[in-house]
Structure formats: C-alpha cells, structure tokens
mmCIF file of C-alpha atoms and ligand atoms in Angstrom:
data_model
loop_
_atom_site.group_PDB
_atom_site.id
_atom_site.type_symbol
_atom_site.label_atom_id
_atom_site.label_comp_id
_atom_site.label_asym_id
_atom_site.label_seq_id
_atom_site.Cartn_x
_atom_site.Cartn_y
_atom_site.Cartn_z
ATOM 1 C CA UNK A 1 19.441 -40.284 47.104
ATOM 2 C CA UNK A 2 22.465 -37.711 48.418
ATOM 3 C CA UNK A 3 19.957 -35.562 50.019
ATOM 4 C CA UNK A 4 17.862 -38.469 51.944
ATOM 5 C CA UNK A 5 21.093 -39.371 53.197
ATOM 6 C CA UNK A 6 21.611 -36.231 54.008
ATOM 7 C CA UNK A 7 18.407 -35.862 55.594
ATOM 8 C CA UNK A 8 18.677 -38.747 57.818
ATOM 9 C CA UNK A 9 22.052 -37.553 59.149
ATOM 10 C CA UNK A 10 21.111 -33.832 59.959
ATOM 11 C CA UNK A 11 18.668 -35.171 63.207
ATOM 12 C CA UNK A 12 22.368 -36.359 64.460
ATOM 13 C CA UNK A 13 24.123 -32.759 63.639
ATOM 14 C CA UNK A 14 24.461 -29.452 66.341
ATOM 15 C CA UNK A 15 21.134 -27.558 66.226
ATOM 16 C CA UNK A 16 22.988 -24.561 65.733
ATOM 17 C CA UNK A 17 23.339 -25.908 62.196
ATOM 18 C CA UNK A 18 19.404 -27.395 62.015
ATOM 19 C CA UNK A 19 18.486 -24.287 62.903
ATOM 20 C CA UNK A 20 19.827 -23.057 59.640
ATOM 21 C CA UNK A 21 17.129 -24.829 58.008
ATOM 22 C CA UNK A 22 14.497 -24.710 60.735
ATOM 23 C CA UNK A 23 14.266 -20.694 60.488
ATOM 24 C CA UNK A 24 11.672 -20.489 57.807
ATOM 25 C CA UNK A 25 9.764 -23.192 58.939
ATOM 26 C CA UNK A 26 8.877 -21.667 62.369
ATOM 27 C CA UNK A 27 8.043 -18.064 63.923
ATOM 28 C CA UNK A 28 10.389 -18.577 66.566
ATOM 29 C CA UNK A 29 10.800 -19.469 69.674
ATOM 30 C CA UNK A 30 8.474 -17.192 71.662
ATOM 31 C CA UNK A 31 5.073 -16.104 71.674
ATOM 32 C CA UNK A 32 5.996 -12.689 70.807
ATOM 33 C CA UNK A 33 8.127 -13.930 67.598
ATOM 34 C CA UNK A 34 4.562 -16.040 66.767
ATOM 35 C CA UNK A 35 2.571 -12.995 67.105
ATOM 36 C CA UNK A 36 4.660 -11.008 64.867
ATOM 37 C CA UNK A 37 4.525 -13.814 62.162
ATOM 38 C CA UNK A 38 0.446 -13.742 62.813
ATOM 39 C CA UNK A 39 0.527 -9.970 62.416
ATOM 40 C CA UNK A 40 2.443 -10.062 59.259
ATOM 41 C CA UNK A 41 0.330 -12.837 57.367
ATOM 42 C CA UNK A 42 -3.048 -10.998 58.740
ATOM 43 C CA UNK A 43 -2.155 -7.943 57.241
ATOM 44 C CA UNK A 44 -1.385 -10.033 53.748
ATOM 45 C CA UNK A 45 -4.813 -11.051 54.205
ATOM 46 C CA UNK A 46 -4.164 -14.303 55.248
ATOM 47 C CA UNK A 47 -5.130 -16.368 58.336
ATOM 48 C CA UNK A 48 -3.332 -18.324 60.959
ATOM 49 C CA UNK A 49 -3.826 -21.561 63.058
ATOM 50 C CA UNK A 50 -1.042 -21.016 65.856
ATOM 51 C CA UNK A 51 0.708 -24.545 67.205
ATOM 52 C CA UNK A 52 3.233 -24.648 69.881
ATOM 53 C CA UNK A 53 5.844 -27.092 68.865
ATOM 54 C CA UNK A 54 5.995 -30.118 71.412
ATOM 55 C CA UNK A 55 5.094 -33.863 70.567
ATOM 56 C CA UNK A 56 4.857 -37.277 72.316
ATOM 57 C CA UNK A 57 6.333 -36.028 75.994
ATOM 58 C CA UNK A 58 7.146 -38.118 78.667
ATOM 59 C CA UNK A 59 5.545 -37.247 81.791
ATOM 60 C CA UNK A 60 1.732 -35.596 82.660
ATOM 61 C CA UNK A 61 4.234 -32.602 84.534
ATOM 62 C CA UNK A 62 4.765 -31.491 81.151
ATOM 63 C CA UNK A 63 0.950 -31.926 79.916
ATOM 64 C CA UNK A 64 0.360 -29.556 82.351
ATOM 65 C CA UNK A 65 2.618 -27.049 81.868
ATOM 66 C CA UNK A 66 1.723 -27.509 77.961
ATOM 67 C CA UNK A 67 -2.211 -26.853 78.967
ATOM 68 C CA UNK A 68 -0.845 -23.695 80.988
ATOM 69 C CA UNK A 69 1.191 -22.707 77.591
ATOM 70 C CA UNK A 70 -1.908 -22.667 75.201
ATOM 71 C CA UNK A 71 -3.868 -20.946 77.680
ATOM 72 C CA UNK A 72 -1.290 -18.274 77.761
ATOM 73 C CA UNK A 73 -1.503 -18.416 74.287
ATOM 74 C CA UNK A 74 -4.758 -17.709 73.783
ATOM 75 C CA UNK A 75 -5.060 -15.009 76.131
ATOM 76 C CA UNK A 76 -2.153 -13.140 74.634
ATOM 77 C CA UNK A 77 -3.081 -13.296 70.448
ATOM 78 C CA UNK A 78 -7.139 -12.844 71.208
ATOM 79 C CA UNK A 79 -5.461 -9.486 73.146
ATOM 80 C CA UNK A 80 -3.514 -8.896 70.273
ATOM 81 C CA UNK A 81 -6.391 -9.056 67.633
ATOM 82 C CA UNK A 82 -5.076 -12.076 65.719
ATOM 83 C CA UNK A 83 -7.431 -12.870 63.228
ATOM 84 C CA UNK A 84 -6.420 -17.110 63.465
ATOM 85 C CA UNK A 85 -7.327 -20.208 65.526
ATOM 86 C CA UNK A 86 -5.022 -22.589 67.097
ATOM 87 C CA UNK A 87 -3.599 -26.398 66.636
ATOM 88 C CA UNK A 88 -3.193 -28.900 69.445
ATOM 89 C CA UNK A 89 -1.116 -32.476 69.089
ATOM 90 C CA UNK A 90 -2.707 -34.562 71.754
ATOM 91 C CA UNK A 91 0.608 -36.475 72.443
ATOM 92 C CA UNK A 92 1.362 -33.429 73.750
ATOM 93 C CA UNK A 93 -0.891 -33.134 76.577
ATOM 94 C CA UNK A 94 -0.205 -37.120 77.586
ATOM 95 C CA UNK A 95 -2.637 -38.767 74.921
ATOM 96 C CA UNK A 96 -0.545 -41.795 75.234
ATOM 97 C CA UNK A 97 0.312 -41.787 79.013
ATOM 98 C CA UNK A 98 -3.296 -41.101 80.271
ATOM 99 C CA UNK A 99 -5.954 -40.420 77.626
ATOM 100 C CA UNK A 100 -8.385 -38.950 80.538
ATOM 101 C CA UNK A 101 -5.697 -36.366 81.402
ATOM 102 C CA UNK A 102 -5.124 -35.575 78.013
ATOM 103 C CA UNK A 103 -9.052 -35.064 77.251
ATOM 104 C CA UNK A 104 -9.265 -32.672 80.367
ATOM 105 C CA UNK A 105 -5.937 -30.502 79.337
ATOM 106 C CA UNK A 106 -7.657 -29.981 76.021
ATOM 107 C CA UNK A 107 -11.367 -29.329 77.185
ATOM 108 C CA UNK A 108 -9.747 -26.603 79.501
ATOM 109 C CA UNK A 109 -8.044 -25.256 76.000
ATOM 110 C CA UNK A 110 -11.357 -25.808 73.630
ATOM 111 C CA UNK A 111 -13.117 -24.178 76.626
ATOM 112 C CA UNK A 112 -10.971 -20.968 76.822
ATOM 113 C CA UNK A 113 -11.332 -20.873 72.623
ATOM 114 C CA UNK A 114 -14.853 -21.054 73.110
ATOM 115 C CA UNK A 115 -15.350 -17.824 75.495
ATOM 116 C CA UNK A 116 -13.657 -15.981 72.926
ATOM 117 C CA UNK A 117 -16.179 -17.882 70.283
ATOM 118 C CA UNK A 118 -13.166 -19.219 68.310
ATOM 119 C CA UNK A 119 -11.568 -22.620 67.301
ATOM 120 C CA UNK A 120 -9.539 -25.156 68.194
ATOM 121 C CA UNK A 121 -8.238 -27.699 65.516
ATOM 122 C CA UNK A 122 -6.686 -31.531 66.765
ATOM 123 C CA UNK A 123 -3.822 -32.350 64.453
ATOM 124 C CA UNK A 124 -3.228 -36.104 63.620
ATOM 125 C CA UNK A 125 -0.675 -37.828 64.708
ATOM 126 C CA UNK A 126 0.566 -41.204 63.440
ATOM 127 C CA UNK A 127 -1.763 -44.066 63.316
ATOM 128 C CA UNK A 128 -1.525 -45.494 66.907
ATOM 129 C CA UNK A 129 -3.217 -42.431 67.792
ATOM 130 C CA UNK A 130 -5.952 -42.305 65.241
ATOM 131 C CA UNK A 131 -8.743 -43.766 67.455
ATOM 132 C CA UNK A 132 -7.763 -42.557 70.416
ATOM 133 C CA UNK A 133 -8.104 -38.432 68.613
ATOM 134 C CA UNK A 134 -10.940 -39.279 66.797
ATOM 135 C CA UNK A 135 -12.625 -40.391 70.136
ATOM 136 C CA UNK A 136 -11.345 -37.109 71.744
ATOM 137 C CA UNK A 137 -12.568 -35.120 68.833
ATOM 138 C CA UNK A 138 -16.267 -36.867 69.622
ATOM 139 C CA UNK A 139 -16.360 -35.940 73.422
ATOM 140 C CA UNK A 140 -15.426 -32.530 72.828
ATOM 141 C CA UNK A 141 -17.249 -32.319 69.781
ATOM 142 C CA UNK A 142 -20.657 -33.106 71.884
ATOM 143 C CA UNK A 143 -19.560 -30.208 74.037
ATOM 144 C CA UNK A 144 -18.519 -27.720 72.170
ATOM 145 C CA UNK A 145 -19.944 -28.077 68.542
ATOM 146 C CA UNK A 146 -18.759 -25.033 67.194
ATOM 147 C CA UNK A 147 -15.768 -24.563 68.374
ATOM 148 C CA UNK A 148 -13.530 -28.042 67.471
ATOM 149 C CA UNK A 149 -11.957 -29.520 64.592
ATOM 150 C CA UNK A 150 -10.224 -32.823 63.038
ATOM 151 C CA UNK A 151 -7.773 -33.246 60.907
ATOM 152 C CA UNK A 152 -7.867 -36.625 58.336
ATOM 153 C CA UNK A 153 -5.102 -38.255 56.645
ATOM 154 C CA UNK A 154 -6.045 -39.116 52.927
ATOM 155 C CA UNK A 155 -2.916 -40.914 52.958
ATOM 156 C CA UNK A 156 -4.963 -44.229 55.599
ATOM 157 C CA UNK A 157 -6.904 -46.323 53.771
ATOM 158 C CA UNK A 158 -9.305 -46.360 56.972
ATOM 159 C CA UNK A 159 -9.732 -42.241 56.110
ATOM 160 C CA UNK A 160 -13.086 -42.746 53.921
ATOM 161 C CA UNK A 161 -14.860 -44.912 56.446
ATOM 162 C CA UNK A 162 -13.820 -42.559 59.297
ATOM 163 C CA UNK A 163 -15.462 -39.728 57.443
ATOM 164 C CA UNK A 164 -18.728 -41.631 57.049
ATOM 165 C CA UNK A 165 -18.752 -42.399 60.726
ATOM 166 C CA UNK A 166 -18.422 -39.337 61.245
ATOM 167 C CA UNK A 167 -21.268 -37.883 59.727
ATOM 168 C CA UNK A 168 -23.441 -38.686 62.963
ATOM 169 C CA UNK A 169 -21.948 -35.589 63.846
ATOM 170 C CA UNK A 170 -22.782 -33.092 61.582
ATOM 171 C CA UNK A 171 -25.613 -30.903 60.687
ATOM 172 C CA UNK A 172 -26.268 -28.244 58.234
ATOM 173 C CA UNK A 173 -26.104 -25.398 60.990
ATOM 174 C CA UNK A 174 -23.044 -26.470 62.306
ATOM 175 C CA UNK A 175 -21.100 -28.555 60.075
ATOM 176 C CA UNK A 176 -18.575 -30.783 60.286
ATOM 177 C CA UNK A 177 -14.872 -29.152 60.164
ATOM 178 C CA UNK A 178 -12.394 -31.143 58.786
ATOM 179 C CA UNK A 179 -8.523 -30.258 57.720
ATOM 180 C CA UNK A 180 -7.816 -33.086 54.953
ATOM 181 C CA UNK A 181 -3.766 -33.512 54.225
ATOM 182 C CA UNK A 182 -1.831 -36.133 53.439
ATOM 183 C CA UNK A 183 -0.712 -37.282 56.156
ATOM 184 C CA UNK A 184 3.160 -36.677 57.306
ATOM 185 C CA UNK A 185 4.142 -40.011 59.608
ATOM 186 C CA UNK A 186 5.392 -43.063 57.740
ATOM 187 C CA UNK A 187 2.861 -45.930 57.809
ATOM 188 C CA UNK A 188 2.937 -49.630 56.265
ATOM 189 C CA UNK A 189 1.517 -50.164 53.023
ATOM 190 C CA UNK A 190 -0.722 -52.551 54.776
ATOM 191 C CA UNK A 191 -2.494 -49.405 56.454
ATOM 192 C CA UNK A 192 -1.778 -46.473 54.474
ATOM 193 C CA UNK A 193 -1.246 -45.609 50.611
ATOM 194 C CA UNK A 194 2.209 -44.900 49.597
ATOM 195 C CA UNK A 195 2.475 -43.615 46.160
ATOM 196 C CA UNK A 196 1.661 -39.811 45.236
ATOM 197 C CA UNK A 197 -0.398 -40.585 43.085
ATOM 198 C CA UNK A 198 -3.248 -42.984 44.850
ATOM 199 C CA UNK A 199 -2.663 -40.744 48.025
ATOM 200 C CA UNK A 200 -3.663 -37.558 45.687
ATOM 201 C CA UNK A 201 -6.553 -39.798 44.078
ATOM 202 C CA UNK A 202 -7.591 -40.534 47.536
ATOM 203 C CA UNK A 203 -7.292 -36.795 49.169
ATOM 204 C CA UNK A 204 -9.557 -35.645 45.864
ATOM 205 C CA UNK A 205 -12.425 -38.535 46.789
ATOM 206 C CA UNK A 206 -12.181 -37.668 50.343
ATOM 207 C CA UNK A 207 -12.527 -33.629 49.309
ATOM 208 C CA UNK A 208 -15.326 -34.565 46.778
ATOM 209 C CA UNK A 209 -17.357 -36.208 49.878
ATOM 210 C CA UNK A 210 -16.885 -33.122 52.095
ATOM 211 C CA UNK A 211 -17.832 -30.378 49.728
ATOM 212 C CA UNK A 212 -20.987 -32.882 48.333
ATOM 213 C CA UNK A 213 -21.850 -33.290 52.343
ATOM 214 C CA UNK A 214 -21.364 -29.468 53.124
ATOM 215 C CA UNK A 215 -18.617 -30.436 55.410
ATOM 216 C CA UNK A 216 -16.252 -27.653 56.052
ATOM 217 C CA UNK A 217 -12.895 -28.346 54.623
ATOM 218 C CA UNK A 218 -9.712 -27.319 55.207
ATOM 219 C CA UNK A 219 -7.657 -28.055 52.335
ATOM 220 C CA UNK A 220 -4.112 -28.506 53.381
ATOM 221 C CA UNK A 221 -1.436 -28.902 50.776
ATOM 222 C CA UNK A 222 1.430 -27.335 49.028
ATOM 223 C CA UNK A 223 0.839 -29.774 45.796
ATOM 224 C CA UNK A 224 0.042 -27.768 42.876
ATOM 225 C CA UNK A 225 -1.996 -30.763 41.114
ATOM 226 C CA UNK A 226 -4.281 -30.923 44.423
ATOM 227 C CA UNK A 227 -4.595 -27.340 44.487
ATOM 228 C CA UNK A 228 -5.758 -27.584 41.279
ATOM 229 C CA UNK A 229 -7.647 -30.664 41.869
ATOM 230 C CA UNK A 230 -9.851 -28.922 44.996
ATOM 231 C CA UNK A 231 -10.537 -25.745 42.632
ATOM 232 C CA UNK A 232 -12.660 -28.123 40.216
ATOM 233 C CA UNK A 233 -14.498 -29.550 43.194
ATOM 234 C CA UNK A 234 -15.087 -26.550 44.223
ATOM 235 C CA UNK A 235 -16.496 -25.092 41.218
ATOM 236 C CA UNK A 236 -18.798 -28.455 40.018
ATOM 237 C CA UNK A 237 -20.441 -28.294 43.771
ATOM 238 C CA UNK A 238 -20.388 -24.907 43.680
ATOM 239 C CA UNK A 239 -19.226 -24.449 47.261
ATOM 240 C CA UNK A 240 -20.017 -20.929 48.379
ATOM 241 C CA UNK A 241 -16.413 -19.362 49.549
ATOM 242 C CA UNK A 242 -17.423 -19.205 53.177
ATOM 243 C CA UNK A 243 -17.318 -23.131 53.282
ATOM 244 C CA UNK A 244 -13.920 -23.984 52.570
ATOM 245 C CA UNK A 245 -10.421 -22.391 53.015
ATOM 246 C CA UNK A 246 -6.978 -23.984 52.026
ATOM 247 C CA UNK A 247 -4.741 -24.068 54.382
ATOM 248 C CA UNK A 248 -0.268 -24.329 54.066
ATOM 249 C CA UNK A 249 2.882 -24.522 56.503
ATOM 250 C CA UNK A 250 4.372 -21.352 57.168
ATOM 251 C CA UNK A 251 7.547 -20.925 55.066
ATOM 252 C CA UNK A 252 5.952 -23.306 52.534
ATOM 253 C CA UNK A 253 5.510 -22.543 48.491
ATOM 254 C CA UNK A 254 4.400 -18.518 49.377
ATOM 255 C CA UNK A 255 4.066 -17.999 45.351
ATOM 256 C CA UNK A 256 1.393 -20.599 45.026
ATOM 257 C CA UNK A 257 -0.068 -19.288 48.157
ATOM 258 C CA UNK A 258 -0.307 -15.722 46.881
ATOM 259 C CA UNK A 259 -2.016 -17.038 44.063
ATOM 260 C CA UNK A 260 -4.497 -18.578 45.848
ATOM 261 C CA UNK A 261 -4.821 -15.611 48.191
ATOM 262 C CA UNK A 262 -4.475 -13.668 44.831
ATOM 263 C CA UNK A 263 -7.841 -15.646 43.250
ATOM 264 C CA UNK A 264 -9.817 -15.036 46.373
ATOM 265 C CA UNK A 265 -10.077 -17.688 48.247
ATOM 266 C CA UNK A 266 -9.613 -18.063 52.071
ATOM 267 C CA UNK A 267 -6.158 -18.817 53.410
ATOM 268 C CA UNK A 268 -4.770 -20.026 56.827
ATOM 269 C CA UNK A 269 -0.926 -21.093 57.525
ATOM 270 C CA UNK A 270 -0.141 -23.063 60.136
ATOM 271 C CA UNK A 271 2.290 -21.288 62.863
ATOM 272 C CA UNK A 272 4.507 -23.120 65.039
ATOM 273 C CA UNK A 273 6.677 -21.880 67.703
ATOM 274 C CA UNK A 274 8.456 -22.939 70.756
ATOM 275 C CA UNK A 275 11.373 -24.306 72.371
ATOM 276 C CA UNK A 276 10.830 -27.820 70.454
ATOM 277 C CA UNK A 277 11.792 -26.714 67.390
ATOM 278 C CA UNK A 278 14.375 -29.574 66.516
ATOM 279 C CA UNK A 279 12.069 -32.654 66.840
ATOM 280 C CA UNK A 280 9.470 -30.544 64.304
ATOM 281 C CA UNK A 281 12.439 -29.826 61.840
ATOM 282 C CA UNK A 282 13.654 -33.158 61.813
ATOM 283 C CA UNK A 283 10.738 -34.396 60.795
ATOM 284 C CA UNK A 284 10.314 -31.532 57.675
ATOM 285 C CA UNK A 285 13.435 -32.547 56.500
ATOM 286 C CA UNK A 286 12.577 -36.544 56.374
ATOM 287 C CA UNK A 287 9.846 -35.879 54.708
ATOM 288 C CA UNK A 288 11.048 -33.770 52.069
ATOM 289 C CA UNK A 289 14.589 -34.057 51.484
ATOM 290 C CA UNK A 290 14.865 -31.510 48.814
ATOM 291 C CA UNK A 291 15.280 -29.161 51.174
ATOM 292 C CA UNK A 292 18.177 -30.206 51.843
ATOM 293 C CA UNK A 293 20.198 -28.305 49.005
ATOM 294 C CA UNK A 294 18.296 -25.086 50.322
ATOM 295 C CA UNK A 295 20.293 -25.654 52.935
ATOM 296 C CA UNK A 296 23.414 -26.010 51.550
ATOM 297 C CA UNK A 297 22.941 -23.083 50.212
ATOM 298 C CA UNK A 298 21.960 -20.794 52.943
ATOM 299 C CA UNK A 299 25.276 -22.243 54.197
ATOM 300 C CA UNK A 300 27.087 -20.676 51.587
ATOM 301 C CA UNK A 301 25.263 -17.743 51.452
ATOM 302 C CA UNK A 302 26.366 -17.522 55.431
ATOM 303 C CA UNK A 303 29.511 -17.989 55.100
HETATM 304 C C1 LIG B 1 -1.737 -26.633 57.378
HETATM 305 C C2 LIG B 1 -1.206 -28.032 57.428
HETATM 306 C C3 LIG B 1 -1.430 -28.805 58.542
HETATM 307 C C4 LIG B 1 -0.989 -30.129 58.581
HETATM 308 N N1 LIG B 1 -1.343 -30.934 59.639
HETATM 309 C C5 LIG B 1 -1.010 -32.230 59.615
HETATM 310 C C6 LIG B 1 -1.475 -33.127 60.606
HETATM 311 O O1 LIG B 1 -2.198 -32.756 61.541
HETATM 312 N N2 LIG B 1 -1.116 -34.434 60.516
HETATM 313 C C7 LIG B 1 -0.328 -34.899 59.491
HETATM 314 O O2 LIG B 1 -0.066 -36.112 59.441
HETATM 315 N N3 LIG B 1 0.125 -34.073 58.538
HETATM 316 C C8 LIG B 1 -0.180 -32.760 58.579
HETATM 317 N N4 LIG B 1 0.260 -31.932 57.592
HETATM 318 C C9 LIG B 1 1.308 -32.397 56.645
HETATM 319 C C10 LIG B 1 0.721 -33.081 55.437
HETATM 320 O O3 LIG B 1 0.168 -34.305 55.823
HETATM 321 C C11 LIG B 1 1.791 -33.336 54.361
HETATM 322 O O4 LIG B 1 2.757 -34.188 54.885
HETATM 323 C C12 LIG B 1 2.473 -32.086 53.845
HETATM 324 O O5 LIG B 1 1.578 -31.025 53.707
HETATM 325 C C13 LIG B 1 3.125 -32.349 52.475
HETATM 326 O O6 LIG B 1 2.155 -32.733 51.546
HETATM 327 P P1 LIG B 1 1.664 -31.802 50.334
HETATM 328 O O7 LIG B 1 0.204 -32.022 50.167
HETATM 329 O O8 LIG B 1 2.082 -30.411 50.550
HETATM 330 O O9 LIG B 1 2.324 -32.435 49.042
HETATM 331 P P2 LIG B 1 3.825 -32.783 48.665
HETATM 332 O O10 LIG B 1 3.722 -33.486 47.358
HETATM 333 O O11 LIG B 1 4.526 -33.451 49.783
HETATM 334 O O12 LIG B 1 4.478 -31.362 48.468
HETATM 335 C C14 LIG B 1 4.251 -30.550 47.333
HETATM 336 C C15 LIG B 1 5.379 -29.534 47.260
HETATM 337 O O13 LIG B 1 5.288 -28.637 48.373
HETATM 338 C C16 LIG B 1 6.572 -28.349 48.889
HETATM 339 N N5 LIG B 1 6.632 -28.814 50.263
HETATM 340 C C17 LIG B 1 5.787 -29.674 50.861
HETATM 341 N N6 LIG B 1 6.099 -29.827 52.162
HETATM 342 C C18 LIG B 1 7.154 -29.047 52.391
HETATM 343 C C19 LIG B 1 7.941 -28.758 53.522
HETATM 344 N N7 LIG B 1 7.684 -29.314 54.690
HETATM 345 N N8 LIG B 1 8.948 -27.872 53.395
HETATM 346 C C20 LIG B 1 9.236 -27.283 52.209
HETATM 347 N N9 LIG B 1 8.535 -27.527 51.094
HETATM 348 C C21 LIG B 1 7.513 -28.382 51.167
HETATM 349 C C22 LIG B 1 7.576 -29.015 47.990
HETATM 350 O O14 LIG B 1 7.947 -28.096 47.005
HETATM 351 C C23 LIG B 1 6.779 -30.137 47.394
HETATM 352 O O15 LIG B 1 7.289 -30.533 46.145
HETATM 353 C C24 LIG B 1 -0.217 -30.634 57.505
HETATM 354 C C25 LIG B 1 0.004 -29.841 56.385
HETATM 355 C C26 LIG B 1 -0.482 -28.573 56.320
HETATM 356 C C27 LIG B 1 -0.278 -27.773 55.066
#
C-alpha cells in the first residue's frame, strides 16, 4: 500500500532522484553504454534484444529521427560483433499519428536487420494498438519471413484467438516467432485478465499451443512458477533447445537467470537505452512497486 503510493508519486519527483532507481534497469543513455552492457551479457553467454527507449511521440519529425537512430544502431553493434537482435515500439515511429509512415520507418529497420540476416522483434503496446501491430507484423511478415517477430500478451483474453489467426503464417521451415509475456499496460477486466493467477494459467495454454505448433517462443518472464511452468512444456513436447529461448529485462532476477543460463537453455535480456529513460522507469515502478524499498535503500546506501 506505502510503496504504490510511493510509486505513483515518484513519476512527479526530480529525475535526478528516478534515476536512482532507473540505473539497473537500463544500459544507459548512449549506444556505447548499450554496447558495453551487450558485451558483458555475451560474454556470460547470454543474448540480447537491444531497444532504444522512446514511446508514443508526438510528431512524424521524431519517427524519423527514431528510424535514423535504429539504423545507427544496427550498423554500430553488427560492427561490434553483438551476438543479439533488436526491439521496436511502433508508437515510436508514429503508429498512432500515421500507420503508413510508421510501417515504412520499420520496413527500412527490418530491411537493414535483414542484410545482416538478423531479427527484428515488435513489442506490444497497450491494447489500442493491438490490431494495428499485429497488421504491421503481417505486411512485414510477407516480406521478410525470417527476419520479424511479435510479441503476445497472455494477459488479453483476445491473445488465444490471435495466435490461431495467426497460424496462416507459419510453416515448419520458417516458423512462427513469438515473445509471450504478460503483458505490462493496465487493461479493463472486460478485455484483459487481472489476477496472477488466470494470467499465468493463460500464458502456460498460450506456451502449450506454441511448443505443440512448433512455433518459436520466446518465453519472457521473471516469475519463478512460469519458469517452472515452461520447463514442463518443454520437456512433455520435447522441444529441441534450438526452438525456444526465455527471455528477461535487464537488471531483472539475475539469480534465476543464471540458473536458467546455468541448466542450458538459451537466454536473451532485453536492453534499453536512450535519452527516454524516465517515461520507461515510471512505468517499472507502477508496475511493480516493490521496488520501491530498493530504492530507499540505495538512498541510504548513497548517502
Ligand atoms: C524480455 C521482455 C520483454 C517484454 N516485452 C513486453 C512487451 O512488448 N509488451 C508488454 O506489454 N510487456 C512486455 N514485457 C513485460 C511483461 O509483460 C511483464 O509485465 C513483466 O515481465 C512482469 O511479469 P513477469 O512475468 O516477470 O511476472 P511478475 O509476477 O510480474 O514478476 C515476477 C517477479 O519478477 C520480478 N520483477 C518483475 N518485473 C520486474 C521489474 N520490472 N523490476 C524488478 N523486478 C521485477 C519481481 O521480483 C517479481 O516478483 C516484457 C518482459 C520481458 C521479460
């Protein structure tokens, strides 16, 4: 109760002090600082997915310059050997402004992944964007099948039926790729489960029909039960290890993510950087206000 309060008042404090918080969350705030980050996971044997933080702008000036970004982007960590992908948020590129727009910024950026024959992944965004990215992921999908992703919410009650609609899609040779989470916006009951456990119930189902339809999924979550969950789908299907990988937030539960590097099994974190790191931390700490006495602490400890 003290620390959602808390957390709802910390969006309205400097971001000197945010950034107390915010600094294991993200790499940094330049592509160098993201690079390092990738460099260091790599070389624990773990993978990246690189986002630059930005969300919902406000004019298609900034798509641009956010197209120019990722291409930068790419250039610089495929130079760099970075054994990782990269994330897009289409609200970043104009999705709501001008969905055309949007679509060509990102085919320039799945387009530039492709010559190096890697991947780009579409994050979700909240549910007034749902159709609009799942008919992006189609066009682009078409175009480049190898080389684009989804991610799925398990937390929409719409997820399951999205999946089978999906399935026009896919083919053995080049399967579906799909990251499943929970989903991180809030959303009425009327659209979207609420409690832990029927979201968890639904994220298993939704991981039980990918690994039965030889989708690839990426499983991303930090919840030990899921975790656990996704390792006994994973055995009764008998998924070979090159058709799945976990996936977690950098900064996020590192001792259950050793122990799932530990076991074997693929594993990519999700690297942000960039300028907009506030809106990004906000958001963390809404949606998990524990953190909030990690906080307090590194206070003290800073004093
Ligand atoms: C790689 C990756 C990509 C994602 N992409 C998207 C996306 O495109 N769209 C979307 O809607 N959501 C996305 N999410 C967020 C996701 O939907 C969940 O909101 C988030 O992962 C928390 O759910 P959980 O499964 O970890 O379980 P929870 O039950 O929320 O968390 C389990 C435990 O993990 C720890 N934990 C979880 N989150 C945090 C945090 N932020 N900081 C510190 N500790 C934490 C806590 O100890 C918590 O008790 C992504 C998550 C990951 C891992």
């Amino acid at each position: 109760m003290i620390n959602r309060l808390i957390a709802n008042t910390i969006p309205l404090l400097p971001e000197r002090f945010v950034w107390l918080f915010s600094r294991s969350y993200i790499a940094g705030e330049s592509v160098d600082a993201a690079m390092s980050a990738c460099r260091s996971l790599n070389s624990d044997g773990i993978k990246t997915t690189i986002d630059i933080l930005g969300e919902f702008i406000r004019s298609l000036d900034e798509a641009r310059k956010n197209r120019d970004e990722y291409l930068a982007l790419i250039e610089t960590a495929q130079g760099a050997g970075i054994d990782g992908n990269y994330s897009v948020k289409p609200t970043m590129f104009g999705l709501l402004i001008d969905a055309e727009v949007c679509y060509a910024h990102i085919r320039d950026i799945v387009a530039k992944a492709a010559d190096y024959d890697n991947f780009i992944r579409i994050d979700m965004e909240d549910s007034g964007c749902v159709d609009l990215e799942i008919d992006l992921f189609r066009r682009l999908k078409a175009e480049f099948p190898k080389n684009v992703g989804l991610v799925l919410q398990a937390y929409l009650r719409r997820t399951r039926s999205d999946l089978e609609s999906l399935m026009d899609l896919h083919t053995p040779d080049v399967p579906l790729n799909f990251r499943l989470c929970k989903g991180i916006y809030a959303e009425p009951r009327r659209i979207a489960f609420q409690r832990h456990e029927e979201i968890n119930l639904h994220f298993l189902e939704d991981l039980g029909f990918m690994l039965q339809k030889g989708i690839y999924p990426g499983i991303a979550t930090h919840d030990r039960a899921l975790v656990d969950g996704a390792l006994k789908l994973i055995e009764s299907y008998q998924a070979p290890r090159d058709r799945y990988e976990f996936q977690m937030l950098y900064g996020v539960t590192p001792e259950l993510r050793s122990s799932i590097v530990d076991a074997g099994h693929t594993m990519r974190v999700y690297v942000p950087y960039g300028r907009h790191w506030f809106g990004y931390s906000t958001r963390r700490l809404k949606e998990n206000p524990k953190i909030v006495s990690s906080i307090v602490k590194s206070l003290l400890l800073n004093r």
